[in-house]
mmCIF file of C-alpha atoms in Angstrom:
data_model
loop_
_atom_site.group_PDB
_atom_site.id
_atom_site.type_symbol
_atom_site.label_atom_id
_atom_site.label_comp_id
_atom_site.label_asym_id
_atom_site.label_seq_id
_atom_site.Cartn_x
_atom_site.Cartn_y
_atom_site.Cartn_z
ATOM 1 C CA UNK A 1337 -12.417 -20.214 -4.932
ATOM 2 C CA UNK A 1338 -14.384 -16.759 -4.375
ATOM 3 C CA UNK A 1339 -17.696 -17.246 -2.396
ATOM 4 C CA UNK A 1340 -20.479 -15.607 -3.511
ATOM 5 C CA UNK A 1341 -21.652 -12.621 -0.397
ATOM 6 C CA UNK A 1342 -18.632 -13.459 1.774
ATOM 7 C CA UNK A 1343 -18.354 -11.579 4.705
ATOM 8 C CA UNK A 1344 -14.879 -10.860 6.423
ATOM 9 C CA UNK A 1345 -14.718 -12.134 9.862
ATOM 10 C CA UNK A 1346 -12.440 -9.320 11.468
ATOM 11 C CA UNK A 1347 -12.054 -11.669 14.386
ATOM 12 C CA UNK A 1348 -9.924 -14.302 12.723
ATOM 13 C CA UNK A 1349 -6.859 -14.149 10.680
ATOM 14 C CA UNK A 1350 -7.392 -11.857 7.730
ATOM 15 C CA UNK A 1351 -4.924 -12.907 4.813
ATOM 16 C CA UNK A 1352 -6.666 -16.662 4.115
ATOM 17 C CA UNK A 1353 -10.203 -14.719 3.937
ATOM 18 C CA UNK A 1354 -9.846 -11.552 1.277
ATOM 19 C CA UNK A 1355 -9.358 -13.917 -1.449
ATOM 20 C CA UNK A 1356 -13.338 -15.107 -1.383
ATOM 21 C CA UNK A 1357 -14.568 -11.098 -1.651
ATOM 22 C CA UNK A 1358 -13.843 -11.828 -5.514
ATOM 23 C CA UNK A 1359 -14.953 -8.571 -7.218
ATOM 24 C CA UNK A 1360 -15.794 -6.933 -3.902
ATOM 25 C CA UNK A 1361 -12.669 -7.108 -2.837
ATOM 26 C CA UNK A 1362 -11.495 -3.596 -4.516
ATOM 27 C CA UNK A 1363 -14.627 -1.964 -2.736
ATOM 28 C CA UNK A 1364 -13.868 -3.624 0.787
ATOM 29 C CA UNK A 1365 -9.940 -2.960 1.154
ATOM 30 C CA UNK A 1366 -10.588 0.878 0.382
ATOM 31 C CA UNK A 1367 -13.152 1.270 3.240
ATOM 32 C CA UNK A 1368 -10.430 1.642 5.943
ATOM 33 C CA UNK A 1369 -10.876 0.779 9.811
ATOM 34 C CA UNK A 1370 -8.989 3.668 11.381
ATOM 35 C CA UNK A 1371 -7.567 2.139 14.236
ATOM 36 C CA UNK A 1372 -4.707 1.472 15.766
ATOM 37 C CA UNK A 1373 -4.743 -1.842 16.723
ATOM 38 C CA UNK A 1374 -3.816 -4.052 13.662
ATOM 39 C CA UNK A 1375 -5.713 -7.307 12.713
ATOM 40 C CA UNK A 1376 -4.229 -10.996 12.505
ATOM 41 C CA UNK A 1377 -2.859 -11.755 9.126
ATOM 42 C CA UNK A 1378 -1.604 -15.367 10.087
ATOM 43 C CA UNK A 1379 -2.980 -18.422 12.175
ATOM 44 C CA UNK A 1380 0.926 -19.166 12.779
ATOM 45 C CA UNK A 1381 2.579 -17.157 15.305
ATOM 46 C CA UNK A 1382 5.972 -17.130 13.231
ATOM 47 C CA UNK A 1383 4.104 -16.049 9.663
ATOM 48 C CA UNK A 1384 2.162 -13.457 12.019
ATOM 49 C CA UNK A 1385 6.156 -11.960 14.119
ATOM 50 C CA UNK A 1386 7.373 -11.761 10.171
ATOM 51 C CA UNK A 1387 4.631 -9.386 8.973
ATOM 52 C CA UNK A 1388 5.029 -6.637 11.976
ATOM 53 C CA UNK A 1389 7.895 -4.253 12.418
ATOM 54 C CA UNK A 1390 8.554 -1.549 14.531
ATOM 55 C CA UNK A 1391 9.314 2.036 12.382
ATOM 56 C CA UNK A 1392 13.032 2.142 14.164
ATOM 57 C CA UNK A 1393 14.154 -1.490 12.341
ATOM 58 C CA UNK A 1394 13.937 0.139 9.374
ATOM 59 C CA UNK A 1395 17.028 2.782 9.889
ATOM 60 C CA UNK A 1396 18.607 0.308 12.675
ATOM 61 C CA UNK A 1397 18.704 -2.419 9.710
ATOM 62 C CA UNK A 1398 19.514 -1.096 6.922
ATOM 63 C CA UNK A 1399 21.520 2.335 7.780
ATOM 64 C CA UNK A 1400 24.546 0.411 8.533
ATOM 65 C CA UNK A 1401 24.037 -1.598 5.011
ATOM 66 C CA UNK A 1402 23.634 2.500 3.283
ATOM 67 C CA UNK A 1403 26.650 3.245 5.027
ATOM 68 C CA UNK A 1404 29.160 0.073 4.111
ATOM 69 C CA UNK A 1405 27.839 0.043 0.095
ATOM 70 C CA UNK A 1406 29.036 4.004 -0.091
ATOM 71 C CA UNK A 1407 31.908 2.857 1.787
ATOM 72 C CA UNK A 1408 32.908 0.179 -0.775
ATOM 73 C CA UNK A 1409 32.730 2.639 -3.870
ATOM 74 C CA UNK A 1410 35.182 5.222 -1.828
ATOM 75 C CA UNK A 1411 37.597 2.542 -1.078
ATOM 76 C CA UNK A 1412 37.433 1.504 -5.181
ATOM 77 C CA UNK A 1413 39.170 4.690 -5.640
ATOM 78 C CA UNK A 1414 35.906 6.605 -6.785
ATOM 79 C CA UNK A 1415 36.191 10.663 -5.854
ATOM 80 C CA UNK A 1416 33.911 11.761 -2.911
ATOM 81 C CA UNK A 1417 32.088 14.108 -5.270
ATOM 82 C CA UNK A 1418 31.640 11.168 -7.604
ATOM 83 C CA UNK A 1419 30.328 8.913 -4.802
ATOM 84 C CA UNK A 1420 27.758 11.835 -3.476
ATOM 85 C CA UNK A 1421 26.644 11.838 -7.181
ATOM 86 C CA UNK A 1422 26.205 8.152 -7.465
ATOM 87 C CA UNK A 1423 23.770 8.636 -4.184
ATOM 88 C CA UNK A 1424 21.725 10.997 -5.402
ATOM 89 C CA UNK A 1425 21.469 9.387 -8.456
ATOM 90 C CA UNK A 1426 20.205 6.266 -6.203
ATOM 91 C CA UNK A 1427 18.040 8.731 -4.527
ATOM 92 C CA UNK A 1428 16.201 9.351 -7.623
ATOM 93 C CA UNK A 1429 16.091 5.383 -8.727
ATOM 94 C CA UNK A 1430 14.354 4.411 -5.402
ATOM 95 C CA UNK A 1431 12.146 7.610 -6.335
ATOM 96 C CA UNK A 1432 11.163 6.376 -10.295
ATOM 97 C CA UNK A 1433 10.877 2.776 -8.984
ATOM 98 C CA UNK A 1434 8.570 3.401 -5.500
ATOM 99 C CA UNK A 1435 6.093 5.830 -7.974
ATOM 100 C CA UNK A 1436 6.135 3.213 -10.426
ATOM 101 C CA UNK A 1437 5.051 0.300 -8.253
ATOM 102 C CA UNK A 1438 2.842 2.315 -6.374
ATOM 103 C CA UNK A 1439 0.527 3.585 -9.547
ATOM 104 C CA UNK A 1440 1.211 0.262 -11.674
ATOM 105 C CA UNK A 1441 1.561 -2.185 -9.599
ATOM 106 C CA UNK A 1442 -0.005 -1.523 -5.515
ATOM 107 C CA UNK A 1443 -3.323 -0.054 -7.076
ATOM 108 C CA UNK A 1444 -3.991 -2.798 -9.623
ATOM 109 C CA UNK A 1445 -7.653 -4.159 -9.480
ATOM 110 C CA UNK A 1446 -7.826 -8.058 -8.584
ATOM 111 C CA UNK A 1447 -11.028 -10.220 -8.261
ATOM 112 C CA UNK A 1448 -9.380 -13.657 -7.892
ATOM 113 C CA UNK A 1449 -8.232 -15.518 -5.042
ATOM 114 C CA UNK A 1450 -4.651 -15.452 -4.725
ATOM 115 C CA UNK A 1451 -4.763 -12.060 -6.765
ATOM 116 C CA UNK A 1452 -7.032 -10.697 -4.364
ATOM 117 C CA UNK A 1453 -4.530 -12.087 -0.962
ATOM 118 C CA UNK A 1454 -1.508 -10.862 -2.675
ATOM 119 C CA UNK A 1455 -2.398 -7.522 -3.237
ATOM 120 C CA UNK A 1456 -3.498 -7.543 0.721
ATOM 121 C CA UNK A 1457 -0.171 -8.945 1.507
ATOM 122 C CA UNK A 1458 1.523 -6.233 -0.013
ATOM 123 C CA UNK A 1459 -0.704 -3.329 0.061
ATOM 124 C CA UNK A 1460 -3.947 -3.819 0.318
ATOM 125 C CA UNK A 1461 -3.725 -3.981 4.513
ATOM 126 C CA UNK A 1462 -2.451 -0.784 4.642
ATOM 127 C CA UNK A 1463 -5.527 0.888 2.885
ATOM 128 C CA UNK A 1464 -7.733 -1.024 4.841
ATOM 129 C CA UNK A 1465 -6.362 -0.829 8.712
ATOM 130 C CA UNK A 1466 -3.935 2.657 7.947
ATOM 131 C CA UNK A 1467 -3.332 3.298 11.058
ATOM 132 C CA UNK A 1468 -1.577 0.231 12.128
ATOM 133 C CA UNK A 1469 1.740 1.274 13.270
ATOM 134 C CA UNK A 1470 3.447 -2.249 12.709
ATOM 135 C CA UNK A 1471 2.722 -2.141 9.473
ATOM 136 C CA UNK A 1472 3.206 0.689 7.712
ATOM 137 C CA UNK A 1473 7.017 0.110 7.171
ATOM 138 C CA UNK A 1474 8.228 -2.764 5.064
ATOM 139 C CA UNK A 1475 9.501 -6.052 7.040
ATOM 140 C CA UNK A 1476 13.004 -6.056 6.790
ATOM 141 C CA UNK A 1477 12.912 -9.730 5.746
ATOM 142 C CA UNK A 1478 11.205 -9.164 2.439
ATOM 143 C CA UNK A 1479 13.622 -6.697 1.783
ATOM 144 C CA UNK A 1480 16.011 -8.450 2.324
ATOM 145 C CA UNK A 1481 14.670 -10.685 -0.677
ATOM 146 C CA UNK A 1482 13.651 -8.345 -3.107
ATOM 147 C CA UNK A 1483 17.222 -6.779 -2.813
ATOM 148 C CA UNK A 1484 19.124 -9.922 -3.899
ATOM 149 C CA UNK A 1485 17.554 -9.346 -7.053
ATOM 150 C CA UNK A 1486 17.885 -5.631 -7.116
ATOM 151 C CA UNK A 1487 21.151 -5.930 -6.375
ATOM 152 C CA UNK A 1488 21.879 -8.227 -9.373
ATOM 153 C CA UNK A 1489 20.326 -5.674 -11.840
ATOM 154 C CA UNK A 1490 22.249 -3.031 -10.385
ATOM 155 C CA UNK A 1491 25.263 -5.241 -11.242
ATOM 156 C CA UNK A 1492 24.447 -5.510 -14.214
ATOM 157 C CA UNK A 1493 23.945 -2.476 -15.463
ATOM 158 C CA UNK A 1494 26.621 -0.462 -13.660
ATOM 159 C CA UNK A 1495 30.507 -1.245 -12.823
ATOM 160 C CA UNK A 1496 32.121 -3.324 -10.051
ATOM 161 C CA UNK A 1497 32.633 0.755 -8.557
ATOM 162 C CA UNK A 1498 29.601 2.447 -9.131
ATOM 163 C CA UNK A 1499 27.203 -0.451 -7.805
ATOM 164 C CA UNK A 1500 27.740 -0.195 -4.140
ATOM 165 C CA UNK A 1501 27.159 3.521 -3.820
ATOM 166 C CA UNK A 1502 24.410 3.391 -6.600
ATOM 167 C CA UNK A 1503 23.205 0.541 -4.121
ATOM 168 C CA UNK A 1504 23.159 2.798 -0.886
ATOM 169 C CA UNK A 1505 21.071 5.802 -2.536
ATOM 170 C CA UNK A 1506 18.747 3.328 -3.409
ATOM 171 C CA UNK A 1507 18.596 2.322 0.349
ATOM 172 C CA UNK A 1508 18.911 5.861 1.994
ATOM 173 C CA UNK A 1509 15.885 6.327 -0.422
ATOM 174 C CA UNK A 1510 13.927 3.237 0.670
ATOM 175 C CA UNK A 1511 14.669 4.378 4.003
ATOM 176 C CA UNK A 1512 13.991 8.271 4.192
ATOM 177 C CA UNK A 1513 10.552 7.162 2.564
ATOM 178 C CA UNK A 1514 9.626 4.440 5.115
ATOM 179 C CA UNK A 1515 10.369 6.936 8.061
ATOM 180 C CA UNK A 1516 8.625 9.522 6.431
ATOM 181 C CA UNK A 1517 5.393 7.325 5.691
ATOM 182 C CA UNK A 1518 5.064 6.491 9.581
ATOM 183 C CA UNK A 1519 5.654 9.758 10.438
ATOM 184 C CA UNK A 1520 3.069 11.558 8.424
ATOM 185 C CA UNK A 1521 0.554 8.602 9.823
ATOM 186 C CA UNK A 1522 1.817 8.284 13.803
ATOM 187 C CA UNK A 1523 3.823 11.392 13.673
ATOM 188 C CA UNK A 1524 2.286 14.292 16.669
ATOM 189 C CA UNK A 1525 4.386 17.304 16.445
ATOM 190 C CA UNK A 1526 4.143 20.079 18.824
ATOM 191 C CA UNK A 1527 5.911 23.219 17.526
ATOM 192 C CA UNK A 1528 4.542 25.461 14.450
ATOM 193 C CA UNK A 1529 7.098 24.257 11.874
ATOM 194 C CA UNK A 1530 7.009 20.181 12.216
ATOM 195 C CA UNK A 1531 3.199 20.671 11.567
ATOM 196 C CA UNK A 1532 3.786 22.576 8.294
ATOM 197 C CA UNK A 1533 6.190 20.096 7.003
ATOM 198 C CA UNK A 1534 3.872 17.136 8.142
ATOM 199 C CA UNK A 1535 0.918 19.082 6.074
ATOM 200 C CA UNK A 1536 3.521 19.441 2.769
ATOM 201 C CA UNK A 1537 4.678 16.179 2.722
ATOM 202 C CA UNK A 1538 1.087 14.986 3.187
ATOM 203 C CA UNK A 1539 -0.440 16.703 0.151
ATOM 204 C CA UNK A 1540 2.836 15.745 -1.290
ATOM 205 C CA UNK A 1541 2.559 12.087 -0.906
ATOM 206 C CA UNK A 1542 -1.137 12.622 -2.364
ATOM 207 C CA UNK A 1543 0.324 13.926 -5.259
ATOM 208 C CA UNK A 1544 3.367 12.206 -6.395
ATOM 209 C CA UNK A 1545 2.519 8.634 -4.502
ATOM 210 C CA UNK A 1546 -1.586 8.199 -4.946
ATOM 211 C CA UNK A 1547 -2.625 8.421 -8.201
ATOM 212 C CA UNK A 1548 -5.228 5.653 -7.808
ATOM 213 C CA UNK A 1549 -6.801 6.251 -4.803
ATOM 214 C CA UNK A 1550 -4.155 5.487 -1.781
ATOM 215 C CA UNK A 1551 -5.134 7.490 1.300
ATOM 216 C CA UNK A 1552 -4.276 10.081 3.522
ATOM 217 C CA UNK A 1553 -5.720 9.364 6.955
ATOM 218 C CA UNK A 1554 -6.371 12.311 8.954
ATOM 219 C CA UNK A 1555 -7.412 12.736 12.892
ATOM 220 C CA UNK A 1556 -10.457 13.299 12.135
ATOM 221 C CA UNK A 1557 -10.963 9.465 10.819
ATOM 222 C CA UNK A 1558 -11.394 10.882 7.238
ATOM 223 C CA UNK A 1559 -10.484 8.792 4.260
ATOM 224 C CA UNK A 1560 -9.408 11.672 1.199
ATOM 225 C CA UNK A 1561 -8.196 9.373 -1.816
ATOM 226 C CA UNK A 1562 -5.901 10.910 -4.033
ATOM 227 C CA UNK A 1563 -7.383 14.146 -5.760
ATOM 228 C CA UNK A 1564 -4.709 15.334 -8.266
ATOM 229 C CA UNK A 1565 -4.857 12.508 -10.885
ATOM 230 C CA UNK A 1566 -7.272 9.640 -9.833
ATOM 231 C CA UNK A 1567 -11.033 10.252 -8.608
ATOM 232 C CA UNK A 1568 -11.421 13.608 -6.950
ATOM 233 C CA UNK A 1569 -14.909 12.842 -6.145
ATOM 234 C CA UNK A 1570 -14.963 9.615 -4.442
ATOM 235 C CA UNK A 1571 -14.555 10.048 -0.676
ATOM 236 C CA UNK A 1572 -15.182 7.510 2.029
ATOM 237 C CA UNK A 1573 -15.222 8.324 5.202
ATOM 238 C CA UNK A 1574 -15.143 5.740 8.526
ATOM 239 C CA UNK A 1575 -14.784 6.248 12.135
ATOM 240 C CA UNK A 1576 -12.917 4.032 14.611
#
């Protein structure tokens, strides 16, 4: 199913189309189009609502859900300093888990078809249109799904007290990092200090989220991959 010297049509719906690059697919998806006007993924109108999401659904969503699992723990008779130690300890989950899918999993080479649209589907889009502000936080929908799973595991491994707030952490996490990843890309602060902290959580995210090559877009339409422990030397650069 890959064609041989396919050519992306940026004018029609994206998602049925990567899958024909084949091997130049890895060298396409990490020349980014810094703009912010997103692409179609879907023909459908439905498929096409599902994969764009405003930054604020994120906290609006799932905030309330953070709030009721810490909630459920406290009312189990579990100490407040217990339950705050249950969060963090979800804090750090989401943390282990988000660094582990981002270097083994988001940066994985592909050549084949539905290899190739998955990894767009899930990450590839946002190294190739980062600036694309209804995309950069994930659609509350397939969250929804991957936590029925999550949720099971957690479960399983913890007790009927315990899961709920371990639960929430995991979601403040998920959360905290979604906010922050729009912000460092659509984020314009004004005063001295917000541009500091924008700067250290930037360099930050290069070193603790990149490894293989994710990007940190900057004004100036630059593409730096991640220097600390992938390719230091291989900078692309692309203006809108």
């Amino acid at each position: 199913m890959v064609a041989q010297n396919f050519e992306v049509d940026l004018n029609k719906p994206l998602v049925c189309q990567v899958g024909y690059l084949g091997e130049a697919y890895e060298e396409w998806v990490h020349q980014p189009i810094i703009s912010k006007e997103g692409p179609r993924f879907f023909k459908s109108d439905f498929m096409e609502f599902l994969t764009r999401t405003v930054w604020w659904a994120v906290p609006a969503i799932w905030l309330p859900v953070v709030c009721y699992s810490i909630s459920v723990s406290a009312r189990k008779g579990l100490a407040p300093s217990h339950v705050a130690l249950l969060v963090i300890l979800g804090l750090c989950i989401w943390t282990l888990a988000e660094y582990t899918l981002h270097r083994f999993l988001f940066h994985i080479k592909t050549s084949s078809y539905w290899g190739n649209t998955l990894h767009y589907l899930v990450h590839g889009c946002h190294h190739k249109h980062p600036m694309d502000g209804l995309r950069l936080v994930f659609p509350p929908a397939a969250t929804a799904i991957l936590l029925v799973p999550f949720w099971n595991l957690i479960k399983l491994l913890s007790t009927p007290s315990t899961a709920p707030a371990l639960l929430g952490g995991c979601l403040l996490g998920y959360v905290i990092y979604d906010c922050t990843h729009y912000y460092l890309h659509h984020g314009q602060p004004k005063s001295h200090a917000p541009k500091n902290l924008k700067a250290i959580f930037r360099w930050w995210g290069i070193f603790l989220y990149s490894p293989f090559g994710s990007c940190v877009h900057l004004k100036i339409g630059i593409s730096l991959p991640a220097i600390f422990c992938g390719n230091p030397f291989f900078i692309r650069m692309r203006k809108s």
